Amino acid sequence: MSTADLIIENARIVTMNPAQPFAEAIALKDGAILAVGSRADIAAAAPTARRRIDAGGASVLPGFIDSHIHLFTGGAQLNSLSLAGITGFDSIAQAVRERAAAEPSGDLLVVEQAAYFMFGEQEPITRHVLDRVLPDRPLAFFASDHHTMWANTAALTLAGILHGRPVPPGNEIVMGADGLATGELREFEGFAPVARLTPAGGREMLGLQGVEPPAPPTPAQRAIDKDIIKQALAYCASLGITSFHNMDGNFYQLELLGEIEAAGELIVRGRVPFRFLPGMALSELEKAVEMRRRWHSDRLKADFVKIFMDGVVESTTAHMLADYDTAPGVRGSSYFEAEEFDAIATEIDRLGFQITVHAIGDAAVNRTLNGYEAAQRANGVRDSRHRIEHIEILAPADLPRFAGLGVIASMQPTHAPGGYYPPEPILSMVGRERMRLAYPWQTLRDTGARIVFASDWPVAPLDPLLGIKTAMTRGPVFDGAPDERQSLADSIAGFTLDGAFTEFAEASKGRLVPGLAADVVILSGDIEATAPQDIDTLKVAATICGGQITYERSAA
């Protein structure tokens, strides 16, 4: 018998453990789960506790694992104006001008969640339109997918790109017939000069580019950046998240996280990748090896490599096997040639890393799968758990290859048209036939493929409960389309057990089993008794990571 640090009782505990699916109490001690079972079982294992929480019959789950976020970027944008759901010039201008009046510094005003056709299908977003919204202050709109930015003339001028500048292939500063930038900036290198005008000086975006700050940040700048990251960590904890897989990385971000960990303030476990970029020599992977050597604790790891294969559908930069329906002759392109990526995947796999590739178009997904297959031929089959992120469009011939190659499909429920976002413009851009295998959660699952869910924050809201709701409620986008809705059990698993499996940690977290990490979330109600469409109305009552209460909701 033992004294527990914390006992949670009078709960509906969903353990994600098939041998004991449900329980009513759980005891935690020394950062691990001591016992799970009935109140009598817990009383026998731990008669006393330093603290008890009565869950009031609410659900208790393993701590949520978000397997795809951008922590530093999300933290920097936590307080930005969101235009989600706002359309039409008058409504947009009013929202922006009200925010500008509330924050009259004159610095760059960054706005989030801009829709590609927010001013109307016949009204492209240009610097001239944004000049009408806010003429006398630098203004930038981030597309909801964060792969496109639009800037007004003041921002383009201040960033030094009104007259354009060279950018790497796959990135673009769109130029007009007058020889000046139109205001549309595509992909990270396209909008990096404007991003450098933010309070963090664009350092929050450098991990997406896989580069280090051009000059060592000053102590004051490091303090600003650490504060941004700590705010992001606190926000994660407030939503029940106990682990995250970051999808951008560099040494600078890892150093900041390491300093936060050393101070005992890393309240969410994290993984950070090495970013492999187009044009890099394979010898650059020595940096990935060094990252892995330096950061390998149970709170902070650098143990995978992230690659972008293509862009996004909305800007026609996702690589398709056939033309876009709305743009004859346009298919997008991959950032790596086929043989080039085969060699890259083979070398990363040989070094023992997990590979994670952003691939949205069906051609990009195909090229990525081919690279993983080439790595298996060269190095032999191992438990690599390589991943593909997003998989928005999938060719029928590639459907069975995920299970066959052991590739994890990492998907974001809130990305799918017909759920959090409307069906258009993607439905018109790719057409009904391709939409039959678009965002194919259940179709992939039925082949035996392993699925993991995530948010891609700040591209979409971070809340895992919204992700679970969307996974369960997104119906067919047109009559005759497959029904990809998920069960509650699979939806919860996508943010718990499957996330742990994806990071090779299923033996230490993702389930509520004695001996595993005390990573737990207490909800405000019973998720099993809540209608699927109302799941996101539930709140997180408390979050516990490694036995430490990292968030507790105050009583109303």
XYZ file of C-alpha atoms in Angstrom:
556
model
C 0.000 0.000 0.000
C 1.143 3.495 -0.804
C 0.248 7.162 -0.509
C -0.729 8.519 -3.890
C 0.146 11.996 -5.022
C -3.288 12.312 -6.626
C -6.422 10.199 -6.800
C -9.162 10.988 -9.320
C -12.421 9.288 -8.399
C -16.121 9.244 -9.235
C -15.054 9.317 -12.873
C -15.930 7.639 -16.143
C -12.382 6.660 -17.085
C -11.776 5.680 -20.705
C -8.441 3.915 -20.449
C -7.746 2.981 -24.127
C -6.646 -0.349 -22.648
C -8.593 -3.259 -24.218
C -7.953 -5.421 -21.167
C -9.704 -2.871 -18.929
C -11.592 -0.368 -21.106
C -13.267 1.537 -18.279
C -12.693 2.362 -14.632
C -14.020 4.728 -11.978
C -10.845 5.814 -10.217
C -7.144 6.267 -10.870
C -4.169 6.868 -8.569
C -1.001 8.700 -9.619
C 2.372 8.670 -7.883
C 5.877 9.875 -8.774
C 4.880 10.875 -12.294
C 3.368 7.491 -13.167
C 0.034 5.724 -12.924
C -0.074 3.694 -9.721
C -3.451 1.985 -10.086
C -6.615 2.038 -12.193
C -9.910 0.400 -11.251
C -12.866 0.683 -8.932
C -12.800 2.970 -5.918
C -12.239 -0.122 -3.801
C -9.278 -1.150 -5.970
C -7.741 2.289 -5.566
C -8.379 2.337 -1.828
C -6.548 -0.962 -1.521
C -3.582 0.242 -3.606
C -3.401 3.729 -2.089
C -5.435 4.259 1.082
C -4.279 7.866 1.319
C -3.493 10.618 -1.138
C -1.990 14.075 -0.959
C -4.914 15.285 -3.064
C -8.190 13.892 -4.344
C -10.289 15.147 -7.248
C -13.942 14.196 -7.554
C -14.620 14.119 -11.304
C -18.376 14.220 -10.765
C -18.985 11.423 -13.269
C -17.091 13.212 -16.039
C -14.785 11.532 -18.525
C -11.132 10.994 -17.723
C -8.924 10.182 -20.711
C -5.253 9.742 -21.475
C -3.679 13.141 -22.053
C -4.226 14.337 -25.600
C -1.354 14.022 -28.063
C -1.425 16.450 -30.975
C 0.750 14.851 -33.620
C 1.112 17.893 -35.886
C 1.437 21.458 -34.623
C 3.678 24.509 -35.059
C 4.281 25.579 -31.471
C 6.386 28.730 -31.876
C 4.311 30.083 -34.772
C 1.063 29.291 -32.986
C 2.243 30.995 -29.828
C 3.247 34.103 -31.740
C -0.211 34.279 -33.301
C -2.277 33.489 -30.208
C -3.560 37.038 -29.921
C -3.861 37.806 -33.628
C -7.174 38.816 -35.139
C -8.939 35.814 -36.689
C -11.159 36.279 -39.731
C -12.533 32.740 -39.560
C -16.056 32.809 -40.979
C -15.878 36.518 -41.904
C -16.406 37.391 -45.577
C -17.194 40.476 -47.609
C -15.226 43.703 -47.771
C -17.290 45.701 -45.277
C -17.227 43.049 -42.542
C -13.519 42.353 -43.016
C -12.595 46.027 -43.067
C -14.599 46.697 -39.907
C -12.897 43.848 -38.009
C -9.427 44.914 -39.125
C -9.946 48.609 -38.413
C -11.320 47.867 -34.953
C -8.249 45.783 -34.144
C -5.933 48.456 -35.550
C -7.623 51.067 -33.356
C -7.228 48.825 -30.303
C -3.529 48.282 -31.085
C -2.403 51.669 -32.426
C 1.345 51.017 -32.433
C 1.732 51.361 -36.188
C 3.607 48.036 -36.358
C 2.663 45.280 -38.784
C -0.875 44.058 -38.117
C -1.089 40.311 -38.741
C -4.501 38.776 -39.393
C -5.202 35.025 -39.336
C -7.604 32.603 -41.026
C -8.131 34.559 -44.247
C -10.111 32.589 -46.832
C -8.849 32.593 -50.405
C -12.110 34.011 -51.766
C -13.148 36.050 -48.733
C -13.858 39.139 -50.857
C -15.845 37.138 -53.428
C -15.020 34.621 -56.159
C -14.361 37.398 -58.685
C -12.297 39.537 -56.285
C -8.746 38.238 -55.809
C -6.908 39.412 -52.723
C -4.325 42.014 -53.753
C -2.349 44.773 -52.093
C -4.802 47.254 -53.577
C -7.745 45.609 -51.806
C -5.804 45.524 -48.553
C -4.802 49.169 -49.045
C -8.499 49.985 -49.044
C -8.906 48.034 -45.802
C -5.965 49.722 -44.044
C -3.977 52.182 -46.163
C -1.627 53.797 -43.651
C -0.230 50.829 -41.714
C 1.536 47.594 -42.707
C -1.069 44.819 -42.933
C -0.704 41.110 -43.681
C -3.370 38.421 -44.021
C -2.358 34.801 -43.434
C -4.387 32.258 -45.394
C -5.987 29.641 -43.194
C -3.498 27.065 -44.520
C -0.499 29.334 -43.733
C 0.988 28.626 -47.149
C -0.068 31.986 -48.586
C 0.111 35.517 -47.230
C -1.322 38.706 -48.679
C 0.241 42.061 -47.778
C -0.680 45.659 -48.428
C 1.601 48.177 -50.111
C 2.934 49.514 -46.812
C 3.977 46.021 -45.663
C 5.535 45.119 -49.018
C 7.477 48.388 -49.064
C 8.694 48.036 -45.490
C 9.746 44.426 -46.189
C 11.637 45.527 -49.287
C 9.766 43.290 -51.742
C 7.390 45.662 -53.525
C 9.643 45.267 -56.566
C 10.052 41.524 -55.973
C 13.145 39.493 -55.197
C 14.463 36.029 -56.091
C 13.038 33.145 -54.035
C 13.705 29.384 -54.183
C 11.620 27.163 -56.496
C 8.179 26.419 -55.100
C 8.000 29.850 -53.441
C 6.735 32.985 -55.141
C 6.315 36.710 -54.766
C 3.534 37.104 -57.313
C 4.284 40.021 -59.631
C 1.804 42.130 -61.575
C 1.887 43.476 -65.104
C 3.098 46.807 -63.676
C 6.301 45.164 -62.456
C 5.270 45.436 -58.807
C 4.254 42.735 -56.337
C 0.517 42.060 -56.356
C 0.536 41.378 -52.626
C 0.194 37.591 -52.895
C 3.140 35.767 -51.320
C 3.336 31.997 -51.699
C 5.093 29.612 -49.330
C 7.575 30.369 -46.567
C 10.374 32.026 -48.518
C 7.823 34.156 -50.339
C 6.454 35.768 -47.197
C 9.537 35.537 -44.948
C 10.480 39.226 -45.463
C 7.065 40.318 -44.180
C 7.193 37.801 -41.320
C 10.401 39.468 -40.150
C 8.319 42.551 -39.310
C 6.511 40.742 -36.449
C 7.418 41.375 -32.773
C 9.492 38.182 -32.813
C 11.283 39.385 -35.929
C 10.170 36.366 -37.922
C 12.145 34.033 -35.686
C 8.912 32.123 -35.027
C 8.841 31.186 -38.736
C 12.466 30.095 -39.125
C 11.743 26.508 -38.090
C 9.367 26.222 -41.042
C 12.224 27.259 -43.302
C 14.645 24.998 -41.420
C 17.154 27.793 -40.898
C 18.752 29.492 -37.921
C 18.506 33.190 -37.007
C 20.889 35.128 -39.280
C 22.456 36.742 -36.219
C 22.487 35.395 -32.655
C 19.369 36.730 -30.904
C 20.053 39.096 -28.042
C 19.172 38.108 -24.473
C 16.098 40.348 -24.739
C 15.010 38.651 -27.972
C 15.529 35.202 -26.461
C 13.402 36.230 -23.499
C 10.619 37.388 -25.858
C 10.774 34.112 -27.762
C 10.774 31.926 -24.653
C 7.775 33.815 -23.341
C 5.933 33.176 -26.623
C 6.709 29.456 -26.403
C 5.660 29.262 -22.762
C 2.346 30.927 -23.634
C 1.877 28.305 -26.348
C 2.642 25.504 -23.894
C 0.117 26.893 -21.421
C -2.478 27.071 -24.178
C -1.807 23.432 -25.081
C -2.224 22.409 -21.457
C -5.513 24.336 -21.204
C -6.889 22.098 -23.958
C -5.825 18.828 -22.352
C -2.687 18.355 -24.450
C 0.193 16.595 -22.725
C 2.362 15.857 -25.789
C 2.923 17.469 -29.184
C 4.803 16.623 -32.354
C 6.195 19.855 -33.755
C 6.343 20.049 -37.534
C 9.040 22.676 -37.845
C 12.380 22.877 -36.156
C 15.867 24.292 -35.867
C 18.602 24.381 -33.238
C 17.377 27.738 -31.949
C 13.877 26.477 -31.136
C 15.317 23.358 -29.523
C 17.671 25.463 -27.417
C 14.763 27.580 -26.180
C 12.711 24.488 -25.359
C 15.741 22.955 -23.650
C 16.148 26.037 -21.473
C 12.466 25.903 -20.601
C 12.842 22.219 -19.700
C 15.901 22.921 -17.556
C 13.866 25.491 -15.623
C 11.167 22.881 -14.972
C 8.662 24.756 -17.129
C 8.216 22.380 -20.079
C 4.674 21.455 -19.088
C 3.950 19.587 -22.338
C 6.159 16.857 -23.793
C 7.476 17.670 -27.251
C 9.163 16.254 -30.335
C 10.963 18.553 -32.775
C 12.238 17.567 -36.232
C 15.190 18.391 -38.395
C 13.877 20.123 -41.521
C 15.345 18.744 -44.738
C 15.050 21.313 -47.519
C 15.227 21.211 -51.321
C 18.810 21.620 -52.471
C 20.323 20.293 -49.247
C 23.212 17.851 -49.457
C 22.729 14.537 -47.687
C 25.671 15.475 -45.470
C 23.372 18.062 -43.837
C 21.736 15.137 -42.047
C 24.690 15.234 -39.678
C 22.770 18.097 -38.047
C 19.807 15.788 -37.493
C 22.119 13.286 -35.837
C 23.491 16.048 -33.604
C 19.974 17.167 -32.668
C 19.070 13.615 -31.734
C 22.226 13.319 -29.605
C 21.569 16.542 -27.706
C 17.837 16.277 -27.065
C 16.514 12.876 -25.994
C 14.734 13.221 -22.646
C 11.228 12.034 -21.843
C 10.096 15.669 -22.146
C 11.967 16.801 -25.252
C 13.196 14.771 -28.219
C 14.581 15.561 -31.665
C 14.140 12.210 -33.338
C 12.575 12.652 -36.782
C 13.028 14.467 -40.096
C 10.344 16.663 -41.662
C 10.105 17.308 -45.411
C 7.669 19.245 -47.583
C 6.859 17.510 -50.870
C 4.345 20.039 -52.198
C 2.117 22.986 -51.299
C -1.660 23.237 -50.933
C -4.703 22.811 -53.154
C -6.099 26.320 -52.748
C -3.033 27.967 -54.330
C -2.649 25.131 -56.913
C 0.767 24.301 -55.452
C -0.298 20.797 -54.334
C 1.126 18.325 -56.869
C -1.605 16.489 -58.793
C -1.470 13.580 -61.222
C -3.991 15.416 -63.451
C -4.822 19.058 -64.079
C -6.839 21.079 -61.612
C -10.427 21.251 -62.812
C -10.401 25.029 -62.476
C -6.927 25.526 -64.020
C -6.321 23.532 -67.222
C -2.647 22.773 -67.709
C -1.835 23.321 -64.025
C -0.894 20.376 -61.836
C 1.445 21.895 -59.257
C 4.824 20.275 -58.689
C 6.863 18.420 -56.116
C 9.826 20.069 -54.469
C 11.951 16.960 -55.055
C 12.426 14.888 -58.190
C 11.563 11.199 -57.872
C 15.106 9.781 -57.874
C 16.281 12.601 -55.625
C 13.660 11.867 -52.993
C 14.326 8.119 -53.200
C 17.957 8.797 -52.274
C 16.987 11.202 -49.480
C 14.461 8.815 -47.943
C 16.917 5.941 -48.174
C 19.650 7.844 -46.338
C 17.359 9.200 -43.609
C 15.964 5.710 -43.088
C 19.496 4.260 -42.957
C 20.296 6.684 -40.137
C 17.352 5.292 -38.155
C 15.113 8.352 -38.263
C 11.387 8.456 -38.732
C 10.504 10.468 -41.846
C 7.514 12.796 -41.928
C 6.455 14.274 -45.278
C 3.865 16.926 -46.028
C 2.128 15.596 -49.156
C -1.304 16.911 -50.146
C -1.743 16.225 -53.864
C -2.079 12.661 -55.161
C 1.166 12.970 -57.163
C 3.045 14.148 -54.070
C 1.617 11.290 -51.985
C 2.607 8.821 -54.708
C 6.146 10.176 -54.873
C 6.495 9.966 -51.103
C 5.267 6.376 -50.960
C 7.694 5.488 -53.762
C 10.530 6.965 -51.714
C 9.571 4.958 -48.648
C 9.411 1.831 -50.763
C 12.869 2.597 -52.180
C 14.214 2.924 -48.627
C 12.815 -0.496 -47.743
C 14.402 -2.056 -50.818
C 17.776 -0.546 -49.986
C 17.840 -0.898 -46.201
C 15.442 -3.737 -45.520
C 12.125 -3.594 -43.720
C 12.212 -2.224 -40.173
C 9.728 -0.705 -37.745
C 10.249 2.760 -39.222
C 6.722 4.153 -38.838
C 7.333 6.728 -41.552
C 4.478 9.184 -41.930
C 2.664 11.199 -44.559
C 0.967 14.382 -43.408
C -2.431 15.508 -44.731
C -3.055 13.152 -47.722
C -5.846 15.369 -48.966
C -6.052 13.714 -52.403
C -5.153 10.059 -52.934
C -4.869 8.001 -56.130
C -6.823 4.702 -55.941
C -3.706 2.651 -56.729
C -1.953 4.088 -53.672
C -4.751 3.295 -51.230
C -3.445 -0.158 -50.159
C 0.198 0.942 -50.039
C -0.049 2.598 -46.625
C -0.806 -0.671 -44.866
C 1.556 -2.581 -47.141
C 4.504 -0.313 -46.378
C 3.592 0.330 -42.742
C 3.207 4.063 -43.411
C 1.183 6.093 -40.893
C -1.470 8.405 -42.318
C -1.312 11.594 -40.251
C -4.530 13.476 -40.881
C -6.242 16.579 -39.554
C -10.030 16.257 -39.149
C -10.611 20.013 -39.183
C -8.914 20.365 -42.595
C -11.554 18.421 -44.464
C -14.125 20.316 -46.562
C -17.618 19.812 -45.286
C -16.489 19.785 -41.667
C -14.836 22.811 -40.087
C -14.177 24.364 -43.515
C -16.746 24.656 -46.349
C -16.576 22.335 -49.399
C -15.556 25.162 -51.710
C -13.233 26.041 -53.319
C -11.574 22.614 -53.047
C -14.533 20.660 -54.448
C -14.561 22.720 -57.649
C -10.763 22.707 -57.926
C -10.325 18.927 -57.826
C -13.757 17.720 -58.957
C -16.069 15.037 -57.644
C -14.136 12.045 -58.898
C -10.974 12.959 -57.021
C -13.011 14.021 -53.991
C -14.121 10.405 -53.594
C -10.656 9.680 -52.208
C -10.110 13.047 -50.558
C -9.363 13.133 -46.829
C -10.039 9.367 -46.786
C -9.938 8.626 -43.058
C -12.182 5.590 -42.888
C -11.324 4.376 -46.375
C -7.659 4.176 -45.347
C -8.527 2.658 -41.978
C -10.515 -0.097 -43.696
C -7.361 -1.170 -45.566
C -5.558 -1.783 -42.264
C -3.559 1.434 -42.364
C -2.678 3.155 -39.098
C -4.244 6.612 -38.714
C -3.248 9.401 -36.334
C -5.115 12.685 -35.852
C -3.832 16.198 -35.233
C -4.756 19.859 -35.635
C -1.912 21.497 -37.612
C -2.304 24.519 -35.310
C -2.269 27.441 -36.070
C -3.595 26.400 -39.505
C -6.706 25.121 -37.717
C -7.884 25.422 -34.093
C -5.817 23.463 -31.587
C -8.698 22.048 -29.513
C -8.619 18.197 -29.674
C -12.295 18.086 -28.713
C -13.115 20.025 -31.888
C -10.973 17.524 -33.792
C -12.866 14.609 -32.253
C -16.207 16.232 -33.031
C -15.224 16.928 -36.641
C -13.894 13.404 -37.151
C -17.253 12.031 -36.018
C -19.567 14.449 -37.827
C -18.039 15.341 -41.212
C -20.389 13.709 -43.667
C -20.087 13.145 -47.431
C -19.482 16.402 -49.313
C -21.834 15.318 -52.105
C -24.353 12.543 -52.721
C -22.546 9.296 -53.402
C -19.255 10.321 -51.797
C -17.802 7.929 -49.214
C -18.787 8.454 -45.599
C -15.518 8.994 -43.719
C -17.021 9.630 -40.268
C -15.195 8.045 -37.355
C -16.391 6.231 -34.265
C -15.885 7.875 -30.880
C -13.339 5.215 -29.915
C -11.270 5.741 -33.075
C -11.506 9.516 -32.746
C -10.234 9.471 -29.164
C -7.522 6.995 -30.118
C -6.394 9.348 -32.886
C -5.510 11.939 -30.248
C -4.144 9.519 -27.603
C -3.069 5.939 -28.264
C -2.339 6.441 -31.961
C -0.292 9.539 -31.223
C 1.814 7.558 -28.764
C 2.293 4.764 -31.309
C 3.332 7.286 -33.943
C 6.205 8.458 -31.743
C 7.218 4.917 -30.660
C 5.914 5.632 -27.149
C 2.959 3.256 -26.864
C 4.726 1.450 -24.000
C 4.942 4.642 -21.933
C 1.869 6.777 -22.678
C -1.375 7.027 -24.618
C -3.235 4.646 -22.283
C -4.246 4.734 -18.627
C -2.426 1.649 -17.399
C -0.377 1.168 -14.214
C 3.271 1.967 -14.814
C 2.697 4.321 -17.733
C 3.187 8.079 -17.561
C 0.656 9.995 -15.501
C -0.556 12.011 -18.493
C -4.274 12.537 -17.932
C -7.079 14.881 -18.942
C -10.290 15.388 -16.972
C -13.241 16.730 -18.941
C -16.185 18.775 -17.721
C -18.700 16.090 -18.708
C -19.171 12.582 -20.048
C -17.923 12.467 -23.633
C -19.673 9.144 -24.255
C -23.027 10.615 -23.263
C -22.520 13.768 -25.327
C -23.973 14.002 -28.827
C -21.130 14.039 -31.390
C -22.071 17.495 -32.660
C -21.796 18.867 -29.114
C -18.460 17.347 -28.088
C -16.603 20.617 -28.567
C -18.886 22.237 -25.980
C -17.172 20.130 -23.336
C -14.325 21.822 -21.500
C -11.105 20.588 -19.986
C -11.416 20.565 -16.194
C -7.801 19.627 -15.541
C -4.690 18.489 -17.360
C -1.972 16.407 -15.740
C 1.417 15.760 -17.369
C 3.870 13.483 -15.626
C 1.768 13.709 -12.466
C 1.950 17.521 -12.442
C -1.283 19.498 -12.762
C -0.471 21.763 -15.678
C -3.939 23.265 -16.040
C -6.980 23.428 -13.777
C -10.176 25.193 -14.703
C -11.403 27.588 -12.092
C -14.856 27.018 -10.685
C -17.573 29.034 -12.414
